[in-house]
Amino acid sequence: MAPVEENEEGSLRQRKNHYPQEAACNGKAGGLSDSNGINGLIEWKRHMEGVKAELVEEMSCHLKDLLDKAVAEAICSHKRDQASILSSKKDHVNNKRHKGSISEKQKVFMHRASLLDDLMEVEHFRTIYHMFVAVLCVFVISTAAVDIIDQGRLFLDLDLLFYTFGQLSTVVWTWLCLFMYALLVPYRALHVLGSLYPESNHTLLLSAVVGGLLLVCQISVLGVLPIYVVTQYKLPPASSFIVILEQVRFLMKSYSFLRECAPLVMRKERKEIHLPKFSSYLYFLFCPTLIYRESYPRTPCIRWNFVAKNVAQFFGCLFFGYYLFFTLCIPVFTNMSKEPFSTKTLVLSIFHATLPGTFVLLLSFFAFLHCWLNAFAEMLRFADRMFYKDWWNSTSFSNYYRTWNVVVHDWLYYYVYQDLLSLCKQRYRAGVMLTVFLISASVHEYVFTLSLRYFYPVMFCLFAIFGVLFNFMMNDKRKSPVWNVMVWTFLFIGQGIQLCLYSQEWYAQIHCPLTEKTFWGLVTPRSWSCRT
């Protein structure tokens, strides 16, 4: 307490020095009262310091007791949790032994929002979104400025956009045919099998007959009809994409429905067979998942403003992609086949296409996997919005393939990878993974070939060759940020290669049409020999 006394006395001396006349007038009486006040203040401070020490000591004792109780309760709770987990695991193993299971693992649906919706709550991430909107505004302003300078007026040229989405009436009636077939035929076939199977003495023959008839119908309607419409009606690229993608979607959904329900129907030991409800199957055909369940977690209400926002963003992405092609791709690749071929020109055109190709990748992801699927999920009150994961943080291509499109990945994992692994008795995992890659690459190339109406397996080669190599070379053990940079670098270059080569082939098909349709003429890229 010595410093306190010195400070108090020092402050009084300063006051006396500062007010000398006042100190002289007060005399001895003032000095006596000042000394009594100083002593009282010192005593009061000493008393308060003692009270503070007692309070601190008492609070520390109480806090120690509370912490000891909390630790003891946490230990008891942990022991109870461990015991419950062990018992649940034992119950699960017993249920699996007695009842069996369709697959080793099954997808669990739960309430969760899309990752970008959560990230949009962060102001810094919203700024990145605003930057992309600003880039779209720049494209629109630049196009308008060029029109005003060249033609003296604003000329909104949307002919390319209207051409790309042409013949929508043909697309609509084709989709209705595919939808009505996918809605009625697989569901009815399952009900016929479920009603006859328990009473049949020749279950294997019955299953083969019903399965064979259904397979013929699947090939005839879902297989042949879309190909016939796309080729005979010569649908433009975007309309062809819609028809072919819907064909693939209905095939995958109908397979999932039969794959999940047929084993339950074909269990002879069950006296009562639980057939799926028609309303559940109808809901499944529209909800944004390829894994069938009798029911899904649902949201309590529909946020129509959220639906309108995602639909508006989807169409905004379409216009963004249109301006990308109109300003960055068409001027470069329109007359490229008229120039003499050189390696320098090809390399420069690939790197020129890297920027628009990357934009196309990001726009495709945001427009379809986020906006389109979230809009349908909200309208159907579908609560599980995990359509993708943080693929942009991937440090390996294996993680990128798992997180880029979770909807398709789940279907490939549960119905192709797991089933093939089960047939191989849990062996040859690398071979099974390679088979899944080849199937996925073949379907991607099938969609591109029919939509663009020429065969140029750029996507297949990048996916099935380089994608497989990178998947095994850059595996999940790579965690350094350097590997994330490498993943993005290869994605940029790959998108540039695809956009460049597909654009060159598109204009080569226009400038150098095939005079005689032969097999080798159809499968040989025209851009290799077209020089007009």
Short mmCIF file of C-alpha atoms in Angstrom, two decimals:
data_model
loop_
_atom_site.label_atom_id
_atom_site.label_comp_id
_atom_site.label_asym_id
_atom_site.label_seq_id
_atom_site.Cartn_x
_atom_site.Cartn_y
_atom_site.Cartn_z
CA MET A 1 0.00 0.00 0.00
CA ALA A 2 3.04 2.33 0.07
CA PRO A 3 2.66 3.51 -3.55
CA VAL A 4 -0.96 4.43 -2.90
CA GLU A 5 0.02 6.55 0.11
CA GLU A 6 2.76 8.27 -1.83
CA ASN A 7 0.42 9.03 -4.73
CA GLU A 8 -2.25 10.45 -2.44
CA GLU A 9 0.25 12.65 -0.58
CA GLY A 10 1.84 13.75 -3.84
CA SER A 11 -1.54 14.78 -5.26
CA LEU A 12 -2.27 16.84 -2.16
CA ARG A 13 1.10 18.58 -2.41
CA GLN A 14 0.36 19.40 -6.03
CA ARG A 15 -2.97 20.91 -5.05
CA LYS A 16 -1.29 23.02 -2.40
CA ASN A 17 1.36 24.19 -4.81
CA HIS A 18 -1.27 24.92 -7.46
CA TYR A 19 -3.44 26.92 -5.10
CA PRO A 20 -0.92 28.63 -2.72
CA GLN A 21 -3.25 31.47 -1.66
CA GLU A 22 -6.01 29.05 -0.63
CA ALA A 23 -3.55 26.98 1.41
CA ALA A 24 -2.22 30.01 3.25
CA CYS A 25 -5.70 31.25 4.23
CA ASN A 26 -6.81 27.92 5.68
CA GLY A 27 -3.82 27.65 8.03
CA LYS A 28 -3.43 24.96 10.60
CA ALA A 29 -7.08 23.90 10.66
CA GLY A 30 -7.00 23.02 7.02
CA GLY A 31 -3.83 20.99 7.44
CA LEU A 32 -5.35 18.98 10.29
CA SER A 33 -8.50 18.12 8.29
CA ASP A 34 -6.41 17.14 5.24
CA SER A 35 -4.29 14.72 7.28
CA ASN A 36 -7.41 13.10 8.78
CA GLY A 37 -8.96 12.71 5.27
CA ILE A 38 -5.78 11.05 3.94
CA ASN A 39 -5.67 8.59 6.80
CA GLY A 40 -9.36 7.71 6.33
CA LEU A 41 -8.89 7.15 2.61
CA ILE A 42 -5.89 4.90 3.21
CA GLU A 43 -7.77 2.84 5.77
CA TRP A 44 -10.77 2.46 3.41
CA LYS A 45 -8.57 1.25 0.57
CA ARG A 46 -6.88 -1.30 2.85
CA HIS A 47 -10.29 -2.60 3.91
CA MET A 48 -11.51 -2.93 0.30
CA GLU A 49 -8.34 -4.81 -0.69
CA GLY A 50 -9.01 -7.33 2.09
CA VAL A 51 -12.64 -7.75 0.98
CA LYS A 52 -11.50 -8.31 -2.63
CA ALA A 53 -9.02 -10.99 -1.56
CA GLU A 54 -11.69 -12.81 0.44
CA LEU A 55 -14.16 -12.70 -2.49
CA VAL A 56 -11.59 -14.00 -4.96
CA GLU A 57 -10.63 -16.86 -2.66
CA GLU A 58 -14.25 -17.83 -2.04
CA MET A 59 -15.15 -17.67 -5.77
CA SER A 60 -12.12 -19.78 -6.74
CA CYS A 61 -13.22 -22.46 -4.25
CA HIS A 62 -16.76 -22.52 -5.66
CA LEU A 63 -15.47 -22.55 -9.26
CA LYS A 64 -13.16 -25.49 -8.47
CA ASP A 65 -16.07 -27.47 -7.04
CA LEU A 66 -18.24 -26.73 -10.11
CA LEU A 67 -15.48 -27.80 -12.52
CA ASP A 68 -14.89 -31.04 -10.60
CA LYS A 69 -18.61 -31.86 -10.81
CA ALA A 70 -18.71 -31.04 -14.54
CA VAL A 71 -15.71 -33.31 -15.27
CA ALA A 72 -17.27 -36.16 -13.30
CA GLU A 73 -20.59 -35.80 -15.13
CA ALA A 74 -18.81 -35.67 -18.52
CA ILE A 75 -16.95 -38.91 -17.76
CA CYS A 76 -20.19 -40.65 -16.75
CA SER A 77 -21.97 -39.36 -19.86
CA HIS A 78 -19.11 -40.51 -22.11
CA LYS A 79 -19.26 -43.99 -20.61
CA ARG A 80 -23.04 -44.15 -21.18
CA ASP A 81 -22.61 -42.98 -24.81
CA GLN A 82 -19.94 -45.59 -25.47
CA ALA A 83 -22.17 -48.30 -24.04
CA SER A 84 -25.13 -47.18 -26.18
CA ILE A 85 -22.96 -47.05 -29.33
CA LEU A 86 -21.69 -50.58 -28.70
CA SER A 87 -25.20 -51.88 -28.12
CA SER A 88 -26.51 -50.18 -31.27
CA LYS A 89 -23.65 -51.68 -33.30
CA LYS A 90 -24.47 -55.11 -31.94
CA ASP A 91 -28.15 -54.64 -32.79
CA HIS A 92 -27.23 -53.49 -36.29
CA VAL A 93 -25.01 -56.54 -36.84
CA ASN A 94 -27.71 -58.87 -35.58
CA ASN A 95 -30.36 -57.24 -37.77
CA LYS A 96 -28.05 -57.52 -40.73
CA ARG A 97 -27.47 -61.22 -40.05
CA HIS A 98 -31.13 -62.06 -39.60
CA LYS A 99 -32.81 -59.75 -42.13
CA GLY A 100 -30.07 -59.15 -44.65
CA SER A 101 -29.49 -55.91 -46.51
CA ILE A 102 -29.72 -54.78 -50.10
CA SER A 103 -26.29 -53.21 -50.11
CA GLU A 104 -23.41 -52.73 -47.70
CA LYS A 105 -24.18 -49.06 -47.22
CA GLN A 106 -27.26 -47.01 -47.93
CA LYS A 107 -27.57 -43.29 -48.40
CA VAL A 108 -29.13 -41.47 -45.46
CA PHE A 109 -31.19 -38.39 -46.28
CA MET A 110 -31.35 -35.57 -43.73
CA HIS A 111 -32.23 -31.90 -43.38
CA ARG A 112 -29.34 -29.84 -44.73
CA ALA A 113 -28.96 -26.78 -46.92
CA SER A 114 -26.75 -26.41 -49.97
CA LEU A 115 -23.23 -25.32 -49.21
CA LEU A 116 -23.42 -22.13 -51.28
CA ASP A 117 -26.55 -21.03 -49.41
CA ASP A 118 -24.59 -21.25 -46.17
CA LEU A 119 -21.59 -19.48 -47.69
CA MET A 120 -23.79 -16.68 -49.06
CA GLU A 121 -24.44 -15.66 -45.46
CA VAL A 122 -20.80 -14.54 -45.31
CA GLU A 123 -20.32 -11.04 -46.70
CA HIS A 124 -16.90 -11.78 -48.19
CA PHE A 125 -18.26 -14.69 -50.22
CA ARG A 126 -21.24 -12.63 -51.37
CA THR A 127 -18.74 -10.15 -52.78
CA ILE A 128 -17.32 -12.88 -55.05
CA TYR A 129 -20.85 -13.56 -56.27
CA HIS A 130 -21.31 -9.83 -56.90
CA MET A 131 -18.11 -9.82 -58.96
CA PHE A 132 -19.54 -12.45 -61.32
CA VAL A 133 -22.72 -10.38 -61.67
CA ALA A 134 -20.53 -7.36 -62.46
CA VAL A 135 -18.73 -9.36 -65.18
CA LEU A 136 -22.12 -10.16 -66.75
CA CYS A 137 -22.98 -6.46 -66.66
CA VAL A 138 -19.68 -5.68 -68.38
CA PHE A 139 -20.46 -8.18 -71.16
CA VAL A 140 -23.90 -6.64 -71.68
CA ILE A 141 -22.53 -3.08 -71.69
CA SER A 142 -19.70 -3.96 -74.08
CA THR A 143 -22.11 -5.66 -76.50
CA ALA A 144 -24.47 -2.66 -76.36
CA ALA A 145 -21.58 -0.23 -76.89
CA VAL A 146 -20.33 -2.13 -79.96
CA ASP A 147 -23.86 -2.18 -81.42
CA ILE A 148 -24.29 1.57 -80.92
CA ILE A 149 -20.87 2.35 -82.41
CA ASP A 150 -21.20 0.02 -85.43
CA GLN A 151 -24.91 0.37 -86.24
CA GLY A 152 -25.88 3.60 -84.52
CA ARG A 153 -28.53 1.86 -82.40
CA LEU A 154 -28.93 -0.86 -79.80
CA PHE A 155 -29.31 -4.19 -81.57
CA LEU A 156 -30.15 -7.06 -79.22
CA ASP A 157 -29.01 -10.08 -81.23
CA LEU A 158 -30.48 -13.21 -79.59
CA ASP A 159 -30.71 -15.29 -82.76
CA LEU A 160 -28.04 -17.71 -81.53
CA LEU A 161 -29.90 -18.21 -78.25
CA PHE A 162 -33.22 -18.84 -80.00
CA TYR A 163 -31.55 -21.25 -82.43
CA THR A 164 -29.88 -23.22 -79.63
CA PHE A 165 -33.23 -23.77 -77.86
CA GLY A 166 -35.25 -24.26 -81.05
CA GLN A 167 -38.06 -26.78 -81.67
CA LEU A 168 -39.25 -26.68 -78.07
CA SER A 169 -42.61 -28.20 -79.04
CA THR A 170 -40.81 -31.36 -80.17
CA VAL A 171 -38.87 -31.39 -76.91
CA VAL A 172 -42.10 -31.10 -74.90
CA TRP A 173 -43.98 -33.98 -76.52
CA THR A 174 -40.87 -36.18 -76.41
CA TRP A 175 -40.48 -35.46 -72.70
CA LEU A 176 -44.16 -36.26 -72.08
CA CYS A 177 -43.75 -39.64 -73.79
CA LEU A 178 -40.65 -40.44 -71.70
CA PHE A 179 -42.32 -39.28 -68.50
CA MET A 180 -45.54 -41.25 -69.00
CA TYR A 181 -43.59 -44.40 -69.78
CA ALA A 182 -41.26 -43.97 -66.76
CA LEU A 183 -44.26 -43.28 -64.53
CA LEU A 184 -46.50 -46.17 -65.57
CA VAL A 185 -44.51 -49.11 -66.95
CA PRO A 186 -41.85 -49.78 -64.24
CA TYR A 187 -44.40 -49.21 -61.48
CA ARG A 188 -46.94 -51.55 -63.10
CA ALA A 189 -44.29 -54.21 -63.78
CA LEU A 190 -43.28 -54.20 -60.11
CA HIS A 191 -46.90 -54.56 -59.01
CA VAL A 192 -47.45 -57.50 -61.39
CA LEU A 193 -44.32 -59.18 -60.05
CA GLY A 194 -45.37 -58.50 -56.45
CA SER A 195 -48.87 -59.92 -56.93
CA LEU A 196 -47.73 -63.13 -58.70
CA TYR A 197 -44.45 -63.86 -56.93
CA PRO A 198 -45.73 -65.15 -53.53
CA GLU A 199 -48.07 -67.69 -55.14
CA SER A 200 -45.79 -68.78 -57.98
CA ASN A 201 -44.02 -72.14 -57.97
CA HIS A 202 -41.63 -70.99 -60.70
CA THR A 203 -40.32 -67.75 -59.28
CA LEU A 204 -37.14 -67.76 -61.36
CA LEU A 205 -39.08 -68.12 -64.61
CA LEU A 206 -41.57 -65.45 -63.54
CA SER A 207 -38.77 -63.02 -62.70
CA ALA A 208 -37.03 -63.71 -66.02
CA VAL A 209 -40.23 -63.16 -68.04
CA VAL A 210 -41.23 -59.92 -66.29
CA GLY A 211 -37.65 -58.63 -66.33
CA GLY A 212 -37.18 -59.50 -70.01
CA LEU A 213 -40.39 -57.74 -71.07
CA LEU A 214 -39.49 -54.70 -69.03
CA LEU A 215 -35.99 -54.62 -70.54
CA VAL A 216 -37.45 -54.67 -74.07
CA CYS A 217 -39.77 -51.79 -73.18
CA GLN A 218 -36.93 -49.83 -71.60
CA ILE A 219 -34.78 -50.21 -74.72
CA SER A 220 -37.63 -49.40 -77.10
CA VAL A 221 -38.95 -46.28 -75.35
CA LEU A 222 -36.26 -44.85 -73.08
CA GLY A 223 -33.45 -46.09 -75.31
CA VAL A 224 -34.49 -45.70 -78.95
CA LEU A 225 -37.14 -42.96 -78.93
CA PRO A 226 -34.91 -40.05 -77.78
CA ILE A 227 -32.17 -41.02 -80.24
CA TYR A 228 -34.71 -41.17 -83.06
CA VAL A 229 -36.17 -37.75 -82.20
CA VAL A 230 -32.79 -36.05 -81.90
CA THR A 231 -31.44 -37.44 -85.19
CA GLN A 232 -34.57 -37.36 -87.36
CA TYR A 233 -35.83 -33.94 -86.25
CA LYS A 234 -32.27 -32.54 -86.17
CA LEU A 235 -32.76 -30.76 -82.88
CA PRO A 236 -30.35 -27.91 -82.09
CA PRO A 237 -27.71 -28.42 -79.39
CA ALA A 238 -29.53 -27.17 -76.25
CA SER A 239 -32.78 -28.93 -77.16
CA SER A 240 -30.85 -32.12 -77.84
CA PHE A 241 -29.13 -31.80 -74.46
CA ILE A 242 -32.51 -31.54 -72.75
CA VAL A 243 -33.90 -34.66 -74.46
CA ILE A 244 -30.78 -36.81 -73.94
CA LEU A 245 -30.25 -35.73 -70.34
CA GLU A 246 -33.90 -36.47 -69.55
CA GLN A 247 -33.47 -39.87 -71.19
CA VAL A 248 -30.50 -40.63 -68.92
CA ARG A 249 -32.33 -39.27 -65.86
CA PHE A 250 -35.42 -41.43 -66.40
CA LEU A 251 -33.26 -44.50 -66.98
CA MET A 252 -31.35 -43.91 -63.76
CA LYS A 253 -34.49 -43.18 -61.72
CA SER A 254 -36.42 -46.19 -63.00
CA TYR A 255 -33.41 -48.42 -62.32
CA SER A 256 -33.12 -47.05 -58.78
CA PHE A 257 -36.83 -47.66 -58.16
CA LEU A 258 -36.63 -51.27 -59.35
CA ARG A 259 -33.29 -51.87 -57.64
CA GLU A 260 -34.62 -50.75 -54.26
CA CYS A 261 -38.10 -52.33 -54.43
CA ALA A 262 -37.69 -55.57 -56.41
CA PRO A 263 -35.59 -57.40 -53.76
CA LEU A 264 -38.23 -56.57 -51.14
CA VAL A 265 -41.02 -57.88 -53.37
CA MET A 266 -39.13 -61.08 -54.18
CA ARG A 267 -38.72 -62.23 -50.56
CA LYS A 268 -40.78 -65.39 -50.25
CA GLU A 269 -40.59 -65.55 -46.46
CA ARG A 270 -42.77 -62.47 -46.14
CA LYS A 271 -46.47 -63.23 -45.91
CA GLU A 272 -47.48 -59.63 -46.69
CA ILE A 273 -45.58 -57.76 -49.38
CA HIS A 274 -45.40 -54.01 -48.96
CA LEU A 275 -45.66 -52.48 -52.43
CA PRO A 276 -44.53 -48.87 -52.89
CA LYS A 277 -47.17 -46.17 -53.11
CA PHE A 278 -47.83 -44.56 -56.46
CA SER A 279 -47.59 -41.09 -54.89
CA SER A 280 -44.13 -41.92 -53.53
CA TYR A 281 -42.91 -42.99 -56.95
CA LEU A 282 -44.44 -39.92 -58.63
CA TYR A 283 -42.72 -37.67 -56.09
CA PHE A 284 -39.43 -39.49 -56.71
CA LEU A 285 -39.57 -38.81 -60.46
CA PHE A 286 -39.48 -35.07 -59.80
CA CYS A 287 -37.43 -34.68 -56.63
CA PRO A 288 -33.70 -33.86 -57.10
CA THR A 289 -32.20 -37.25 -56.21
CA LEU A 290 -31.51 -40.48 -58.08
CA ILE A 291 -31.84 -42.73 -54.99
CA TYR A 292 -35.38 -44.02 -54.37
CA ARG A 293 -36.90 -43.96 -50.89
CA GLU A 294 -40.48 -44.40 -49.76
CA SER A 295 -40.23 -41.02 -48.01
CA TYR A 296 -37.74 -38.17 -47.67
CA PRO A 297 -37.22 -35.46 -45.06
CA ARG A 298 -39.44 -32.49 -45.93
CA THR A 299 -39.34 -28.80 -45.13
CA PRO A 300 -42.39 -27.29 -43.38
CA CYS A 301 -43.29 -24.79 -46.13
CA ILE A 302 -42.36 -23.47 -49.58
CA ARG A 303 -40.40 -20.22 -49.78
CA TRP A 304 -41.59 -18.87 -53.10
CA ASN A 305 -39.17 -15.94 -52.99
CA PHE A 306 -36.33 -18.48 -52.73
CA VAL A 307 -37.74 -20.32 -55.77
CA ALA A 308 -38.04 -17.09 -57.78
CA LYS A 309 -34.48 -16.11 -56.85
CA ASN A 310 -33.00 -19.42 -58.04
CA VAL A 311 -35.04 -19.43 -61.27
CA ALA A 312 -33.88 -15.86 -62.00
CA GLN A 313 -30.25 -16.86 -61.31
CA PHE A 314 -30.63 -19.86 -63.62
CA PHE A 315 -31.77 -17.72 -66.54
CA GLY A 316 -29.09 -15.17 -65.68
CA CYS A 317 -26.49 -17.93 -66.08
CA LEU A 318 -27.97 -18.80 -69.49
CA PHE A 319 -27.54 -15.22 -70.67
CA PHE A 320 -24.06 -15.13 -69.15
CA GLY A 321 -23.07 -18.23 -71.15
CA TYR A 322 -24.62 -16.77 -74.29
CA TYR A 323 -22.56 -13.58 -74.01
CA LEU A 324 -19.43 -15.65 -73.34
CA PHE A 325 -19.83 -17.57 -76.57
CA PHE A 326 -20.96 -14.51 -78.50
CA THR A 327 -18.01 -12.32 -77.47
CA LEU A 328 -15.11 -14.70 -76.72
CA CYS A 329 -15.67 -17.88 -78.78
CA ILE A 330 -17.54 -17.20 -82.01
CA PRO A 331 -15.17 -14.44 -83.28
CA VAL A 332 -12.16 -16.70 -82.68
CA PHE A 333 -13.36 -20.08 -83.98
CA THR A 334 -15.71 -19.10 -86.85
CA ASN A 335 -12.99 -18.78 -89.49
CA MET A 336 -10.28 -20.87 -87.84
CA SER A 337 -10.73 -23.74 -90.30
CA LYS A 338 -10.04 -21.32 -93.16
CA GLU A 339 -6.53 -20.64 -91.87
CA PRO A 340 -3.58 -23.01 -92.44
CA PHE A 341 -3.03 -25.38 -89.55
CA SER A 342 -0.07 -24.85 -87.22
CA THR A 343 0.83 -26.07 -83.76
CA LYS A 344 1.27 -22.48 -82.59
CA THR A 345 -2.27 -21.56 -83.66
CA LEU A 346 -3.74 -24.62 -81.93
CA VAL A 347 -1.88 -24.00 -78.65
CA LEU A 348 -2.80 -20.31 -78.64
CA SER A 349 -6.45 -21.08 -79.35
CA ILE A 350 -6.51 -23.62 -76.48
CA PHE A 351 -5.19 -21.08 -74.00
CA HIS A 352 -7.51 -18.44 -75.43
CA ALA A 353 -10.42 -20.81 -74.70
CA THR A 354 -9.25 -21.41 -71.12
CA LEU A 355 -11.02 -18.34 -69.70
CA PRO A 356 -14.42 -18.90 -71.35
CA GLY A 357 -14.10 -22.64 -70.71
CA THR A 358 -13.59 -22.02 -66.99
CA PHE A 359 -16.58 -19.68 -66.96
CA VAL A 360 -18.66 -22.37 -68.65
CA LEU A 361 -17.59 -24.87 -65.96
CA LEU A 362 -18.54 -22.52 -63.12
CA LEU A 363 -21.79 -21.41 -64.78
CA SER A 364 -22.85 -24.99 -65.46
CA PHE A 365 -22.22 -25.89 -61.84
CA PHE A 366 -24.01 -22.86 -60.41
CA ALA A 367 -26.94 -22.91 -62.86
CA PHE A 368 -27.81 -26.61 -62.66
CA LEU A 369 -26.36 -28.11 -59.49
CA HIS A 370 -27.27 -25.14 -57.33
CA CYS A 371 -30.05 -22.99 -58.82
CA TRP A 372 -32.08 -25.56 -60.77
CA LEU A 373 -31.94 -28.34 -58.19
CA ASN A 374 -32.56 -25.98 -55.29
CA ALA A 375 -35.59 -24.48 -57.04
CA PHE A 376 -37.15 -27.94 -57.53
CA ALA A 377 -36.18 -29.01 -54.01
CA GLU A 378 -37.90 -25.95 -52.56
CA MET A 379 -41.07 -26.43 -54.61
CA LEU A 380 -41.23 -30.09 -53.56
CA ARG A 381 -40.16 -29.31 -49.96
CA PHE A 382 -37.24 -31.70 -50.38
CA ALA A 383 -35.04 -31.04 -47.34
CA ASP A 384 -31.73 -32.71 -48.29
CA ARG A 385 -29.98 -30.10 -50.45
CA MET A 386 -26.51 -31.69 -50.45
CA PHE A 387 -26.25 -31.72 -54.27
CA TYR A 388 -22.52 -30.97 -54.16
CA LYS A 389 -19.77 -30.50 -51.63
CA ASP A 390 -16.75 -28.19 -51.44
CA TRP A 391 -15.18 -29.49 -54.65
CA TRP A 392 -13.29 -26.19 -55.09
CA ASN A 393 -11.12 -27.11 -52.08
CA SER A 394 -10.10 -30.48 -53.56
CA THR A 395 -6.43 -31.38 -53.39
CA SER A 396 -6.96 -34.57 -55.42
CA PHE A 397 -9.03 -35.53 -58.42
CA SER A 398 -10.55 -38.44 -56.53
CA ASN A 399 -12.06 -35.97 -54.06
CA TYR A 400 -13.11 -33.68 -56.92
CA TYR A 401 -15.03 -36.49 -58.64
CA ARG A 402 -16.80 -37.35 -55.36
CA THR A 403 -17.81 -33.80 -54.50
CA TRP A 404 -18.52 -32.13 -57.87
CA ASN A 405 -21.91 -33.80 -58.48
CA VAL A 406 -23.08 -35.71 -55.40
CA VAL A 407 -26.42 -36.64 -57.03
CA VAL A 408 -24.81 -38.67 -59.83
CA HIS A 409 -21.93 -39.86 -57.66
CA ASP A 410 -24.36 -41.43 -55.17
CA TRP A 411 -26.09 -43.38 -57.95
CA LEU A 412 -22.77 -44.63 -59.37
CA TYR A 413 -21.46 -45.52 -55.91
CA TYR A 414 -24.50 -47.40 -54.57
CA TYR A 415 -25.73 -49.10 -57.76
CA VAL A 416 -22.56 -49.64 -59.82
CA TYR A 417 -19.53 -49.59 -57.55
CA GLN A 418 -21.04 -51.45 -54.60
CA ASP A 419 -22.91 -54.00 -56.72
CA LEU A 420 -19.85 -54.77 -58.84
CA LEU A 421 -17.72 -55.02 -55.71
CA SER A 422 -20.25 -57.42 -54.21
CA LEU A 423 -20.20 -59.57 -57.37
CA CYS A 424 -16.40 -59.63 -57.18
CA LYS A 425 -16.60 -60.63 -53.49
CA GLN A 426 -14.92 -57.42 -52.30
CA ARG A 427 -11.91 -57.94 -54.55
CA TYR A 428 -10.44 -56.02 -57.51
CA ARG A 429 -11.36 -52.59 -56.15
CA ALA A 430 -9.10 -50.82 -58.64
CA GLY A 431 -10.71 -52.69 -61.54
CA VAL A 432 -14.20 -51.89 -60.26
CA MET A 433 -13.28 -48.21 -59.91
CA LEU A 434 -11.90 -48.21 -63.46
CA THR A 435 -15.17 -49.73 -64.71
CA VAL A 436 -17.16 -46.97 -63.01
CA PHE A 437 -14.94 -44.36 -64.67
CA LEU A 438 -15.42 -45.94 -68.10
CA ILE A 439 -19.21 -46.08 -67.67
CA SER A 440 -19.35 -42.45 -66.59
CA ALA A 441 -17.04 -41.31 -69.39
CA SER A 442 -19.06 -43.27 -71.98
CA VAL A 443 -22.34 -41.69 -70.86
CA HIS A 444 -20.81 -38.21 -70.96
CA GLU A 445 -19.50 -38.81 -74.48
CA TYR A 446 -22.85 -40.28 -75.54
CA VAL A 447 -24.60 -37.07 -74.44
CA PHE A 448 -22.10 -34.86 -76.27
CA THR A 449 -22.14 -36.95 -79.45
CA LEU A 450 -25.93 -36.94 -79.84
CA SER A 451 -26.35 -33.32 -78.78
CA LEU A 452 -23.69 -31.94 -81.12
CA ARG A 453 -24.39 -34.57 -83.82
CA TYR A 454 -20.76 -35.47 -84.43
CA PHE A 455 -18.33 -37.93 -82.84
CA TYR A 456 -15.25 -36.34 -81.33
CA PRO A 457 -14.27 -38.19 -78.09
CA VAL A 458 -12.48 -35.31 -76.38
CA MET A 459 -14.54 -35.66 -73.21
CA PHE A 460 -14.05 -39.44 -73.16
CA CYS A 461 -10.26 -39.17 -73.52
CA LEU A 462 -9.93 -36.48 -70.85
CA PHE A 463 -12.24 -38.37 -68.50
CA ALA A 464 -11.28 -42.01 -69.08
CA ILE A 465 -7.55 -41.54 -69.68
CA PHE A 466 -6.24 -38.43 -67.95
CA GLY A 467 -9.01 -38.46 -65.34
CA VAL A 468 -8.17 -42.03 -64.32
CA LEU A 469 -4.43 -41.29 -64.19
CA PHE A 470 -4.93 -38.18 -62.08
CA ASN A 471 -7.37 -40.06 -59.84
CA PHE A 472 -4.72 -42.62 -58.91
CA MET A 473 -1.74 -40.23 -58.95
CA MET A 474 -3.35 -37.34 -57.02
CA ASN A 475 -5.14 -39.27 -54.28
CA ASP A 476 -6.61 -38.19 -50.95
CA LYS A 477 -3.23 -38.36 -49.19
CA ARG A 478 -2.28 -35.06 -50.83
CA LYS A 479 -3.30 -32.30 -48.43
CA SER A 480 -0.97 -29.43 -49.28
CA PRO A 481 -2.49 -26.28 -50.86
CA VAL A 482 -0.06 -26.79 -53.73
CA TRP A 483 -2.16 -29.77 -54.85
CA ASN A 484 -5.29 -27.63 -54.87
CA VAL A 485 -3.46 -25.23 -57.21
CA MET A 486 -2.55 -28.17 -59.45
CA VAL A 487 -6.16 -29.42 -59.53
CA TRP A 488 -7.38 -25.99 -60.62
CA THR A 489 -4.58 -25.70 -63.20
CA PHE A 490 -5.52 -29.00 -64.81
CA LEU A 491 -9.21 -28.05 -64.71
CA PHE A 492 -8.47 -24.76 -66.50
CA ILE A 493 -6.41 -26.45 -69.20
CA GLY A 494 -8.92 -29.29 -69.63
CA GLN A 495 -11.81 -26.86 -70.07
CA GLY A 496 -9.77 -24.90 -72.62
CA ILE A 497 -9.01 -28.07 -74.59
CA GLN A 498 -12.66 -29.15 -74.64
CA LEU A 499 -14.05 -25.78 -75.66
CA CYS A 500 -11.39 -25.24 -78.31
CA LEU A 501 -11.60 -28.66 -79.97
CA TYR A 502 -15.39 -28.92 -79.85
CA SER A 503 -15.75 -25.40 -81.30
CA GLN A 504 -13.27 -26.15 -84.08
CA GLU A 505 -15.13 -29.34 -84.97
CA TRP A 506 -18.51 -27.56 -84.93
CA TYR A 507 -17.43 -25.01 -87.55
CA ALA A 508 -15.49 -27.63 -89.52
CA GLN A 509 -18.72 -29.62 -89.85
CA ILE A 510 -20.38 -26.48 -91.28
CA HIS A 511 -17.57 -25.44 -93.64
CA CYS A 512 -16.66 -28.93 -94.84
CA PRO A 513 -19.83 -31.06 -94.94
CA LEU A 514 -19.44 -34.78 -95.51
CA THR A 515 -20.12 -35.61 -99.16
CA GLU A 516 -20.42 -39.36 -98.68
CA LYS A 517 -21.57 -40.85 -95.39
CA THR A 518 -19.23 -43.71 -94.52
CA PHE A 519 -18.37 -45.17 -91.13
CA TRP A 520 -14.85 -43.77 -91.10
CA GLY A 521 -16.11 -40.45 -92.36
CA LEU A 522 -18.58 -40.22 -89.49
CA VAL A 523 -16.09 -41.14 -86.76
CA THR A 524 -13.13 -39.12 -88.11
CA PRO A 525 -13.04 -35.51 -86.87
CA ARG A 526 -13.58 -33.09 -89.74
CA SER A 527 -11.38 -30.42 -88.19
CA TRP A 528 -8.31 -32.55 -88.89
CA SER A 529 -8.65 -32.16 -92.65
CA CYS A 530 -10.96 -29.17 -93.23
CA ARG A 531 -9.01 -26.25 -94.75
CA THR A 532 -11.19 -24.01 -96.95
#
